[in-house]
Amino acid sequence: MSKYNPKKIEKKIQKFWLKNNFFKTKVNTKKKKYFCLSMIPYPSGNLHMGHVRNYILGDIIARYQKLKDKNILHPIGWDAFGLPAENAAIENNLNPYTWTVKNIKIMKKQLKKLGISYDWDREIKTCDPKYYKWEQWLFIKLYKKKLIYKKRKIVNWCNKDKTVLANEQVINNKCWRCNALIKKKKLSQWFIKITKYADKLLEDLKYLKKWPPKVKKIQKNWIGKTKGFKIKLNIENIKKKLYIYTSKINILTSVRCISISKYHKLIRKNKNKKKIYKKINLLEKKKINNIWGLYSKINAIHPITKTLIPIWITNFTEELYNNDVILISSKYNEKHKIFIKKYNINKIKLIIKNKLYKKRKFIKKIKKEIKKKIILNIWKKKKNFKLKDWSISRQRYWGVPIPIVKINKKIQTVKIKELPIKLPLYKKINKKNLNPLKKDKFWSIIKKKNKKITRETDTFDTFMESSWYYARCTSPKYNKKIFNIKKANYWLPINLYIGGIEHATMHLIYFRFIHKIMKDLKLVICNEPATKIICQGIVLTKTFFYIKNNKKIWINPDKIKKIKNKFYCKKNKKIRIYYAGINKMSKSKNNGINPNKIINKYGADTLRIFIIFSAPIEQNLIWKEKGIKGCFRFLNKLWNLVVNFKNKNKNKYIFKKKTKTLILVEKKIIYITKNMNLSTNLNSIIAKIMEFTNLLIKLNNKKINFSFIKENIKKLLILLYPFAPHISYYLLTKIYHNKNINNDLKWPKINKDILNKEKYINIVVQINGKKKTIIKIKKNINKKILVKKIKKLTILNKLKIKKNIYIKNKIINFVTH
RNA sequence: ACCCAGAUGGUGAAAUGGUAGACACAAGGGACUUAAAAUCCCUCGAUAUUAAAAAAUCAUGCGGGUUCGAAUCCCGCUCUGGGUACCA
């Protein structure tokens, strides 16, 4: 053994693990189970540091739980459908399949290099017909349960991606993926009734005790439950009724008008429809962002005063959100106030049933009437949710075909026998034809016995695939059913699910929802898919671009050099580089830092330690390579410690029991174990392991008891094993003189008795809460003796002590005031 | 606007009512070396005092409060980040 050469040993150890099926998922019925899952990646090209953080964290916990002697399920897969593949395919003249498969290959290699403990035989690819067959199956089941419907609705439309987006996928009125402004469009779409589960999704949040409170709060707000009243209003001169939901019923005392969307029935079925739409068009053209309204010339009748309330068409009431009918008053909402002022809408007349009142009495009277109606059960309280049904169809090619056919204009699901409906693979896809399925008449039109059958050419939202994969992971090759129910119920719920906070309202809601559906279909037993979640922070880095043909072109920070506060491209200094601030690492901004560079230079273990040590896991991390040397140095020190120790002659060591050191070590192990169980403070755990290493190096130089140090080196290497598995495993094999140390890989047991051996202890002496000195004294000493001893010290001279407070074995505070 | 989280050295950060700055990075000094790298040792929040050591005072965004004792709890403010954005 000589110098620490990570490249060599990591390769060697990885090969050994693979050869010996080290990470094969096994079930030993005597042991507990642990299902550790990191959200599967989208195969975008290269792994970047954001991925690395996610998968390393999962690996640390999975390896730790294995040391705790549990059955481990730690699977991986690829969320392989989606738009970027299509866009990249168009750009590179490939097909999405080839592009995706190529990327999976690259990223798989990188994950292997990081030494993540996956059972690769269980890998899942969502673009595999054997996988999505069961998604189509599930869809048909839901269709039959009447949880699926097709409807023309206002939807969010991204003009750049040419597709529909769910509400959850719209961020600041922009597309979550490409950041283009969203347009509202009326389109026929497939929906899944997530609203039917809204109450359950909200209620069950309280059982998720190990979920980050932040995620729960975001979900709660997103579901947005309110309790209010749905009231029926008559309309002047028209037989139709108008239903209004409001959570503040007292708004009836100050209502000025009613606002409806331009698509409301009253407008769509109006005689003057054409005229009205013409006017609306003019208004819309004028100023897009301004509030506008148009009086519909229809009036509703106030349910209590019986006076008329004008109905306005406005641009801030849309069917897409909650109701498309709302009561407008200046009292509750700033926007409404502005609207009322702008159009000078009159106050409500102080008349009830033709009787004039003074303002105060008028309000009192209305409130009384409202109460009456509630007590008489004429107006009933109703729940209302902000959550809307999930639109699951997309007008793009690279996704799961929706298993629907039209037979003579009648919509039907495909027969289960016929599944999977495979997505045809084309050599190329054309920029002008973004949904080639539509034009592929071989695929979309089937002729059977004079019947003309046409297929649905929309595909699923890719969030469908990621909503149930975790259950499939329990039996990825099972082909009789969606998954092996026995196995799913053994492994579920997920013990730890790891992913980014950005999924709080998207994936993490869909995934809970689909789980609840699967529970109702009796496919799973447990109530929630995951008992614990960690949302790791985002990895950020500097972002740069240059301009070519009036287009922003993002350039990787690796290719940039800073000279005198100006940025230059390393290859071509003439190109003007613009700095775009610090952003999330992503393919779209070309600012992903490839881990390969660091692995090649320092090894995977150093990278693993560094990314965990740099910041608390929930916190965002601005990528800086500066600290990485320190982590490499630490592993080198460890290496040298073991090498030096092994090369030394046993006989030189003096036998001496070191209780003090034992206590120090035990305290560290207790701290580390406690935090490993909670998966918290991982950065501090590394700090503790560093301290432990430094301690052993010191002791080794002092030539203390050979076997004592040997035992502690073993402990140290095991504690480090989840974080830096290669070097730890390698050094352990050297210590044990055995290549297969499987049986010795066990987390050290805590021995609290050692702590009782502690005889002397440090006590902090304070005056008025400020530290003055520290004294070493016998543990559990009597307070009176302690005070006597301290009074001998000069610090208390000339002070009038009024009282003292003693915290046992910790602190004594003398108070003078 | 509303809701949530946060603000600690030159930097990443420890400390969840009890010794503020653990563990690292960077920096400076020294040893080894022809030199570099690597390694090892020392200094490292601020202030003034001292030959030096020890000790002292001030420091956790700002202003108050509770407490023997506050980075931590409470009230008010400033800034930063995140969520929501019409149904009030």
GROMACS .gro file of C-alpha atoms in nm, chain A residues 27-425:
model
  399
   27VAL     CA    1  -3.591  -1.047   0.130
   28ASN     CA    2  -3.513  -1.217   0.456
   29THR     CA    3  -3.842  -1.249   0.640
   30LYS     CA    4  -3.672  -1.219   0.978
   31LYS     CA    5  -3.547  -0.871   0.900
   32LYS     CA    6  -3.721  -0.537   0.876
   33LYS     CA    7  -3.764  -0.374   0.537
   34TYR     CA    8  -3.644  -0.034   0.420
   35PHE     CA    9  -3.756   0.119   0.091
   36CYS     CA   10  -3.534   0.412  -0.001
   37LEU     CA   11  -3.619   0.598  -0.319
   38SER     CA   12  -3.470   0.898  -0.491
   39MET     CA   13  -3.699   1.054  -0.752
   40ILE     CA   14  -3.597   0.902  -1.083
   41PRO     CA   15  -3.425   1.136  -1.327
   42TYR     CA   16  -3.531   1.262  -1.663
   43PRO     CA   17  -3.253   1.145  -1.898
   44SER     CA   18  -3.151   1.486  -2.019
   45GLY     CA   19  -2.793   1.415  -2.120
   46ASN     CA   20  -2.541   1.436  -1.842
   47LEU     CA   21  -2.579   1.400  -1.471
   48HIS     CA   22  -2.525   1.734  -1.300
   49MET     CA   23  -2.454   1.823  -0.938
   50GLY     CA   24  -2.826   1.855  -0.855
   51HIS     CA   25  -2.875   1.490  -0.952
   52VAL     CA   26  -2.556   1.393  -0.774
   53ARG     CA   27  -2.681   1.545  -0.449
   54ASN     CA   28  -3.011   1.358  -0.475
   55TYR     CA   29  -2.867   1.015  -0.555
   56ILE     CA   30  -2.578   1.034  -0.311
   57LEU     CA   31  -2.817   1.120  -0.030
   58GLY     CA   32  -3.032   0.818  -0.118
   59ASP     CA   33  -2.727   0.598  -0.132
   60ILE     CA   34  -2.602   0.712   0.208
   61ILE     CA   35  -2.932   0.627   0.371
   62ALA     CA   36  -2.971   0.296   0.185
   63ARG     CA   37  -2.621   0.183   0.281
   64TYR     CA   38  -2.673   0.294   0.640
   65GLN     CA   39  -2.997   0.099   0.668
   66LYS     CA   40  -2.823  -0.204   0.526
   67LEU     CA   41  -2.558  -0.176   0.796
   68LYS     CA   42  -2.850  -0.175   1.039
   69ASP     CA   43  -2.934  -0.517   0.898
   70LYS     CA   44  -3.251  -0.442   0.705
   71ASN     CA   45  -3.382  -0.569   0.373
   72ILE     CA   46  -3.317  -0.288   0.130
   73LEU     CA   47  -3.505  -0.182  -0.178
   74HIS     CA   48  -3.311   0.095  -0.347
   75PRO     CA   49  -3.425   0.109  -0.708
   76ILE     CA   50  -3.355   0.339  -1.000
   77GLY     CA   51  -3.528   0.413  -1.324
   78TRP     CA   52  -3.574   0.668  -1.598
   79ASP     CA   53  -3.861   0.906  -1.646
   80ALA     CA   54  -3.800   0.868  -2.015
   81PHE     CA   55  -4.091   1.033  -2.192
   82GLY     CA   56  -4.119   1.406  -2.235
   83LEU     CA   57  -4.076   1.712  -2.445
   84PRO     CA   58  -3.701   1.780  -2.424
   85ALA     CA   59  -3.639   1.452  -2.605
   86GLU     CA   60  -3.857   1.570  -2.892
   87ASN     CA   61  -3.694   1.909  -2.911
   88ALA     CA   62  -3.346   1.760  -2.899
   89ALA     CA   63  -3.440   1.503  -3.161
   90ILE     CA   64  -3.560   1.776  -3.398
   91GLU     CA   65  -3.241   1.972  -3.342
   92ASN     CA   66  -3.006   1.680  -3.390
   93ASN     CA   67  -3.200   1.506  -3.664
   94LEU     CA   68  -3.256   1.198  -3.454
   95ASN     CA   69  -3.562   1.035  -3.312
   96PRO     CA   70  -3.653   1.082  -2.947
   97TYR     CA   71  -3.603   0.715  -2.873
   98THR     CA   72  -3.242   0.707  -2.988
   99TRP     CA   73  -3.169   1.031  -2.806
  100THR     CA   74  -3.325   0.904  -2.483
  101VAL     CA   75  -3.152   0.568  -2.491
  102LYS     CA   76  -2.819   0.734  -2.557
  103ASN     CA   77  -2.864   0.963  -2.258
  104ILE     CA   78  -2.968   0.679  -2.032
  105LYS     CA   79  -2.649   0.502  -2.122
  106ILE     CA   80  -2.436   0.805  -2.036
  107MET     CA   81  -2.612   0.879  -1.710
  108LYS     CA   82  -2.612   0.517  -1.604
  109LYS     CA   83  -2.238   0.508  -1.646
  110GLN     CA   84  -2.206   0.818  -1.433
  111LEU     CA   85  -2.426   0.679  -1.156
  112LYS     CA   86  -2.215   0.366  -1.155
  113LYS     CA   87  -1.901   0.574  -1.127
  114LEU     CA   88  -2.045   0.743  -0.820
  115GLY     CA   89  -2.080   0.399  -0.668
  116ILE     CA   90  -2.451   0.423  -0.591
  117SER     CA   91  -2.582   0.095  -0.452
  118TYR     CA   92  -2.856   0.021  -0.706
  119ASP     CA   93  -2.979  -0.319  -0.802
  120TRP     CA   94  -2.947  -0.257  -1.176
  121ASP     CA   95  -3.150  -0.565  -1.264
  122ARG     CA   96  -3.455  -0.373  -1.144
  123GLU     CA   97  -3.406  -0.068  -1.363
  124ILE     CA   98  -3.726   0.088  -1.497
  125LYS     CA   99  -3.772   0.279  -1.821
  126THR     CA  100  -4.106   0.453  -1.852
  127CYS     CA  101  -4.085   0.452  -2.235
  128ASP     CA  102  -4.078   0.074  -2.234
  129PRO     CA  103  -4.413  -0.069  -2.359
  130LYS     CA  104  -4.388  -0.334  -2.085
  131TYR     CA  105  -4.405  -0.048  -1.839
  132TYR     CA  106  -4.660   0.181  -1.995
  133LYS     CA  107  -4.889  -0.105  -2.082
  134TRP     CA  108  -4.994  -0.095  -1.717
  135GLU     CA  109  -5.042   0.278  -1.721
  136GLN     CA  110  -5.288   0.231  -2.006
  137TRP     CA  111  -5.447  -0.049  -1.807
  138LEU     CA  112  -5.483   0.180  -1.506
  139PHE     CA  113  -5.635   0.449  -1.724
  140ILE     CA  114  -5.898   0.207  -1.851
  141LYS     CA  115  -5.979   0.102  -1.495
  142LEU     CA  116  -6.024   0.465  -1.399
  143TYR     CA  117  -6.229   0.531  -1.706
  144LYS     CA  118  -6.463   0.256  -1.604
  145LYS     CA  119  -6.478   0.395  -1.253
  146LYS     CA  120  -6.587   0.724  -1.411
  147LEU     CA  121  -6.286   0.912  -1.284
  148ILE     CA  122  -6.188   1.017  -1.636
  149TYR     CA  123  -6.374   1.252  -1.866
  150LYS     CA  124  -6.320   1.449  -2.181
  151LYS     CA  125  -6.437   1.805  -2.194
  152ARG     CA  126  -6.393   2.129  -2.376
  153LYS     CA  127  -6.250   2.360  -2.118
  154ILE     CA  128  -6.036   2.666  -2.092
  155VAL     CA  129  -5.686   2.533  -2.058
  156ASN     CA  130  -5.336   2.668  -2.022
  157TRP     CA  131  -5.164   2.662  -2.358
  158CYS     CA  132  -4.793   2.699  -2.410
  159ASN     CA  133  -4.737   2.827  -2.759
  160LYS     CA  134  -4.369   2.742  -2.761
  161ASP     CA  135  -4.409   2.380  -2.660
  162LYS     CA  136  -4.740   2.357  -2.851
  163THR     CA  137  -4.915   2.176  -2.575
  164VAL     CA  138  -5.158   2.200  -2.288
  165LEU     CA  139  -5.037   2.236  -1.930
  166ALA     CA  140  -5.203   2.146  -1.600
  167ASN     CA  141  -5.252   2.425  -1.346
  168GLU     CA  142  -4.970   2.276  -1.143
  169GLN     CA  143  -4.738   2.322  -1.440
  170VAL     CA  144  -4.799   2.694  -1.472
  171ILE     CA  145  -4.560   2.909  -1.270
  172ASN     CA  146  -4.612   3.286  -1.264
  173ASN     CA  147  -4.830   3.251  -1.570
  174LYS     CA  148  -4.536   3.091  -1.749
  175CYS     CA  149  -4.463   2.739  -1.866
  176TRP     CA  150  -4.278   2.539  -1.598
  177ARG     CA  151  -4.049   2.393  -1.860
  178CYS     CA  152  -3.973   2.659  -2.117
  179ASN     CA  153  -4.078   2.977  -1.932
  180ALA     CA  154  -4.292   3.103  -2.220
  181LEU     CA  155  -4.605   3.306  -2.138
  182ILE     CA  156  -4.920   3.101  -2.107
  183LYS     CA  157  -5.225   3.160  -2.322
  184LYS     CA  158  -5.575   3.054  -2.234
  185LYS     CA  159  -5.741   2.840  -2.493
  186LYS     CA  160  -6.061   2.647  -2.514
  187LEU     CA  161  -5.982   2.290  -2.607
  188SER     CA  162  -6.116   1.943  -2.570
  189GLN     CA  163  -5.900   1.759  -2.319
  190TRP     CA  164  -5.888   1.447  -2.105
  191PHE     CA  165  -5.924   1.511  -1.734
  192ILE     CA  166  -5.885   1.298  -1.427
  193LYS     CA  167  -6.105   1.378  -1.131
  194ILE     CA  168  -5.845   1.467  -0.873
  195THR     CA  169  -6.107   1.698  -0.718
  196LYS     CA  170  -6.298   1.394  -0.603
  197TYR     CA  171  -6.000   1.315  -0.382
  198ALA     CA  172  -5.934   1.673  -0.273
  199ASP     CA  173  -6.076   1.625   0.074
  200LYS     CA  174  -5.880   1.304   0.131
  201LEU     CA  175  -5.559   1.456   0.002
  202LEU     CA  176  -5.603   1.741   0.245
  203GLU     CA  177  -5.721   1.537   0.543
  204ASP     CA  178  -5.445   1.280   0.520
  205LEU     CA  179  -5.172   1.541   0.529
  206LYS     CA  180  -5.201   1.520   0.905
  207TYR     CA  181  -5.075   1.163   0.904
  208LEU     CA  182  -4.757   1.259   0.722
  209LYS     CA  183  -4.564   1.340   1.036
  210LYS     CA  184  -4.225   1.293   0.876
  211TRP     CA  185  -4.292   1.514   0.577
  212PRO     CA  186  -4.134   1.859   0.574
  213PRO     CA  187  -4.395   2.103   0.712
  214LYS     CA  188  -4.321   2.330   0.420
  215VAL     CA  189  -4.434   2.075   0.164
  216LYS     CA  190  -4.750   2.006   0.358
  217LYS     CA  191  -4.828   2.374   0.382
  218ILE     CA  192  -4.775   2.425   0.009
  219GLN     CA  193  -5.007   2.132  -0.062
  220LYS     CA  194  -5.267   2.259   0.179
  221ASN     CA  195  -5.270   2.599   0.016
  222TRP     CA  196  -5.276   2.444  -0.327
  223ILE     CA  197  -5.578   2.230  -0.245
  224GLY     CA  198  -5.726   2.548  -0.100
  225LYS     CA  199  -6.032   2.426   0.085
  226THR     CA  200  -6.291   2.685   0.183
  227LYS     CA  201  -6.636   2.651   0.329
  228GLY     CA  202  -6.900   2.879   0.191
  229PHE     CA  203  -7.242   2.909   0.041
  230LYS     CA  204  -7.373   2.833  -0.300
  231ILE     CA  205  -7.667   3.063  -0.359
  232LYS     CA  206  -7.920   3.072  -0.635
  233LEU     CA  207  -8.000   3.407  -0.794
  234ASN     CA  208  -8.286   3.491  -1.023
  235ILE     CA  209  -8.219   3.691  -1.334
  236GLU     CA  210  -8.423   3.981  -1.457
  237ASN     CA  211  -8.649   3.892  -1.753
  238ILE     CA  212  -8.478   3.557  -1.809
  239LYS     CA  213  -8.592   3.223  -1.674
  240LYS     CA  214  -8.240   3.095  -1.610
  241LYS     CA  215  -8.082   3.091  -1.264
  242LEU     CA  216  -7.735   3.192  -1.165
  243TYR     CA  217  -7.540   2.997  -0.903
  244ILE     CA  218  -7.279   3.178  -0.702
  245TYR     CA  219  -7.031   3.038  -0.453
  246THR     CA  220  -6.894   3.265  -0.184
  247SER     CA  221  -6.705   3.195   0.135
  248LYS     CA  222  -6.797   3.535   0.279
  249ILE     CA  223  -7.171   3.550   0.277
  250ASN     CA  224  -7.179   3.901   0.426
  251ILE     CA  225  -7.057   4.028   0.094
  252LEU     CA  226  -7.429   4.053   0.015
  253THR     CA  227  -7.438   4.373   0.222
  254SER     CA  228  -7.190   4.552  -0.001
  255VAL     CA  229  -7.205   4.377  -0.339
  256ARG     CA  230  -7.183   4.613  -0.636
  257CYS     CA  231  -7.193   4.379  -0.930
  258ILE     CA  232  -7.142   4.023  -1.045
  259SER     CA  233  -6.847   3.925  -1.258
  260ILE     CA  234  -6.860   3.635  -1.502
  261SER     CA  235  -6.615   3.497  -1.755
  262LYS     CA  236  -6.659   3.553  -2.124
  263TYR     CA  237  -6.727   3.182  -2.169
  264HIS     CA  238  -7.012   3.171  -1.921
  265LYS     CA  239  -7.339   3.017  -2.044
  266LEU     CA  240  -7.520   3.348  -2.013
  267ILE     CA  241  -7.288   3.488  -2.278
  268ARG     CA  242  -7.238   3.182  -2.495
  269LYS     CA  243  -7.613   3.135  -2.525
  270ASN     CA  244  -7.694   3.500  -2.554
  271LYS     CA  245  -7.886   3.644  -2.850
  272ASN     CA  246  -7.629   3.919  -2.887
  273LYS     CA  247  -7.338   3.680  -2.859
  274LYS     CA  248  -7.163   3.805  -3.172
  275LYS     CA  249  -7.183   4.170  -3.074
  276ILE     CA  250  -7.055   4.099  -2.726
  277TYR     CA  251  -6.757   3.899  -2.849
  278LYS     CA  252  -6.667   4.171  -3.093
  279LYS     CA  253  -6.653   4.422  -2.811
  280ILE     CA  254  -6.451   4.182  -2.596
  281ASN     CA  255  -6.203   4.135  -2.877
  282LEU     CA  256  -6.152   4.508  -2.896
  283LEU     CA  257  -6.097   4.528  -2.519
  284GLU     CA  258  -5.850   4.242  -2.525
  285LYS     CA  259  -5.648   4.399  -2.801
  286LYS     CA  260  -5.613   4.731  -2.622
  287LYS     CA  261  -5.408   4.630  -2.322
  288ILE     CA  262  -5.339   4.275  -2.224
  289ASN     CA  263  -5.252   4.316  -1.860
  290ASN     CA  264  -5.507   4.576  -1.763
  291ILE     CA  265  -5.828   4.504  -1.587
  292TRP     CA  266  -6.124   4.543  -1.817
  293GLY     CA  267  -6.496   4.477  -1.797
  294LEU     CA  268  -6.801   4.489  -2.018
  295TYR     CA  269  -7.156   4.532  -1.896
  296SER     CA  270  -7.360   4.239  -2.028
  297LYS     CA  271  -7.691   4.425  -2.003
  298ILE     CA  272  -7.820   4.138  -1.791
  299ASN     CA  273  -7.906   4.189  -1.425
  300ALA     CA  274  -7.939   3.946  -1.142
  301ILE     CA  275  -8.181   3.999  -0.857
  302HIS     CA  276  -8.039   4.041  -0.510
  303PRO     CA  277  -8.178   3.755  -0.300
  304ILE     CA  278  -8.267   3.980  -0.007
  305THR     CA  279  -8.311   4.337  -0.123
  306LYS     CA  280  -8.465   4.227  -0.454
  307THR     CA  281  -8.281   4.512  -0.624
  308LEU     CA  282  -8.087   4.459  -0.945
  309ILE     CA  283  -7.721   4.364  -0.954
  310PRO     CA  284  -7.554   4.428  -1.290
  311ILE     CA  285  -7.364   4.139  -1.444
  312TRP     CA  286  -7.026   4.228  -1.596
  313ILE     CA  287  -6.795   4.027  -1.816
  314THR     CA  288  -6.440   4.073  -1.690
  315ASN     CA  289  -6.094   3.940  -1.761
  316PHE     CA  290  -6.032   3.845  -1.399
  317THR     CA  291  -6.297   3.580  -1.368
  318GLU     CA  292  -6.215   3.264  -1.552
  319GLU     CA  293  -6.353   2.917  -1.552
  320LEU     CA  294  -5.998   2.784  -1.543
  321TYR     CA  295  -5.967   2.874  -1.177
  322ASN     CA  296  -6.246   2.829  -0.935
  323ASN     CA  297  -6.586   2.965  -1.027
  324ASP     CA  298  -6.657   3.169  -1.328
  325VAL     CA  299  -6.910   3.373  -1.133
  326ILE     CA  300  -6.809   3.594  -0.843
  327LEU     CA  301  -6.962   3.870  -0.635
  328ILE     CA  302  -6.772   4.196  -0.654
  329SER     CA  303  -6.747   4.434  -0.362
  330SER     CA  304  -6.488   4.698  -0.286
  331LYS     CA  305  -6.455   4.568   0.066
  332TYR     CA  306  -6.245   4.257   0.027
  333ASN     CA  307  -6.020   4.284  -0.270
  334GLU     CA  308  -5.788   4.552  -0.402
  335LYS     CA  309  -5.833   4.450  -0.763
  336HIS     CA  310  -6.209   4.465  -0.731
  337LYS     CA  311  -6.184   4.809  -0.574
  338ILE     CA  312  -5.989   4.935  -0.875
  339PHE     CA  313  -6.241   4.778  -1.109
  340ILE     CA  314  -6.536   4.944  -0.933
  341LYS     CA  315  -6.364   5.280  -0.945
  342LYS     CA  316  -6.267   5.244  -1.309
  343TYR     CA  317  -6.620   5.173  -1.424
  344ASN     CA  318  -6.790   5.384  -1.159
  345ILE     CA  319  -7.024   5.108  -1.048
  346ASN     CA  320  -7.301   5.228  -0.820
  347LYS     CA  321  -7.348   5.133  -0.459
  348ILE     CA  322  -7.631   4.902  -0.369
  349LYS     CA  323  -7.960   5.081  -0.296
  350LEU     CA  324  -8.055   5.088   0.071
  351ILE     CA  325  -8.390   4.932  -0.003
  352ILE     CA  326  -8.534   4.606   0.117
  353LYS     CA  327  -8.865   4.507  -0.035
  354ASN     CA  328  -8.923   4.867  -0.145
  355LYS     CA  329  -8.860   5.003   0.205
  356LEU     CA  330  -8.583   5.259   0.244
  357TYR     CA  331  -8.337   5.213   0.535
  358LYS     CA  332  -8.046   5.396   0.689
  359LYS     CA  333  -7.710   5.234   0.617
  360ARG     CA  334  -7.651   5.070   0.956
  361LYS     CA  335  -8.002   4.938   0.989
  362PHE     CA  336  -7.991   4.819   0.630
  363ILE     CA  337  -7.680   4.610   0.694
  364LYS     CA  338  -7.825   4.471   1.016
  365LYS     CA  339  -8.143   4.376   0.840
  366ILE     CA  340  -7.962   4.193   0.558
  367LYS     CA  341  -7.748   4.003   0.805
  368LYS     CA  342  -8.061   3.899   0.990
  369GLU     CA  343  -8.220   3.774   0.669
  370ILE     CA  344  -7.905   3.581   0.580
  371LYS     CA  345  -7.911   3.409   0.920
  372LYS     CA  346  -8.273   3.320   0.871
  373LYS     CA  347  -8.203   3.152   0.540
  374ILE     CA  348  -7.916   2.956   0.689
  375ILE     CA  349  -8.120   2.843   0.988
  376LEU     CA  350  -8.409   2.742   0.765
  377ASN     CA  351  -8.162   2.543   0.557
  378ILE     CA  352  -8.245   2.738   0.243
  379TRP     CA  353  -7.877   2.820   0.209
  380LYS     CA  354  -7.646   2.531   0.284
  381LYS     CA  355  -7.280   2.542   0.361
  382LYS     CA  356  -7.066   2.377   0.096
  383LYS     CA  357  -6.701   2.287   0.061
  384ASN     CA  358  -6.508   2.432  -0.222
  385PHE     CA  359  -6.156   2.362  -0.344
  386LYS     CA  360  -5.904   2.560  -0.536
  387LEU     CA  361  -5.764   2.238  -0.675
  388LYS     CA  362  -5.885   2.170  -1.027
  389ASP     CA  363  -5.911   1.847  -1.221
  390TRP     CA  364  -5.582   1.734  -1.369
  391SER     CA  365  -5.565   1.760  -1.746
  392ILE     CA  366  -5.370   1.456  -1.851
  393SER     CA  367  -5.366   1.474  -2.230
  394ARG     CA  368  -5.084   1.636  -2.425
  395GLN     CA  369  -5.073   1.716  -2.794
  396ARG     CA  370  -4.724   1.584  -2.844
  397TYR     CA  371  -4.569   1.268  -2.977
  398TRP     CA  372  -4.315   1.140  -2.725
  399GLY     CA  373  -4.544   1.000  -2.457
  400VAL     CA  374  -4.777   0.716  -2.372
  401PRO     CA  375  -5.064   0.683  -2.622
  402ILE     CA  376  -5.401   0.726  -2.458
  403PRO     CA  377  -5.585   0.393  -2.499
  404ILE     CA  378  -5.901   0.535  -2.649
  405VAL     CA  379  -6.064   0.467  -2.983
  406LYS     CA  380  -6.354   0.619  -3.164
  407ILE     CA  381  -6.579   0.366  -3.330
  408ASN     CA  382  -6.826   0.540  -3.557
  409LYS     CA  383  -6.783   0.858  -3.354
  410LYS     CA  384  -6.844   0.676  -3.028
  411ILE     CA  385  -6.566   0.701  -2.772
  412GLN     CA  386  -6.450   0.374  -2.618
  413THR     CA  387  -6.153   0.244  -2.426
  414VAL     CA  388  -5.930  -0.007  -2.596
  415LYS     CA  389  -5.984  -0.368  -2.492
  416ILE     CA  390  -5.740  -0.479  -2.225
  417LYS     CA  391  -5.634  -0.771  -2.447
  418GLU     CA  392  -5.502  -0.524  -2.700
  419LEU     CA  393  -5.265  -0.352  -2.459
  420PRO     CA  394  -5.007  -0.214  -2.486
  421ILE     CA  395  -5.096   0.038  -2.749
  422LYS     CA  396  -4.741   0.091  -2.863
  423LEU     CA  397  -4.609   0.426  -2.961
  424PRO     CA  398  -4.481   0.394  -3.320
  425LEU     CA  399  -4.113   0.484  -3.355
   0.00000   0.00000   0.00000
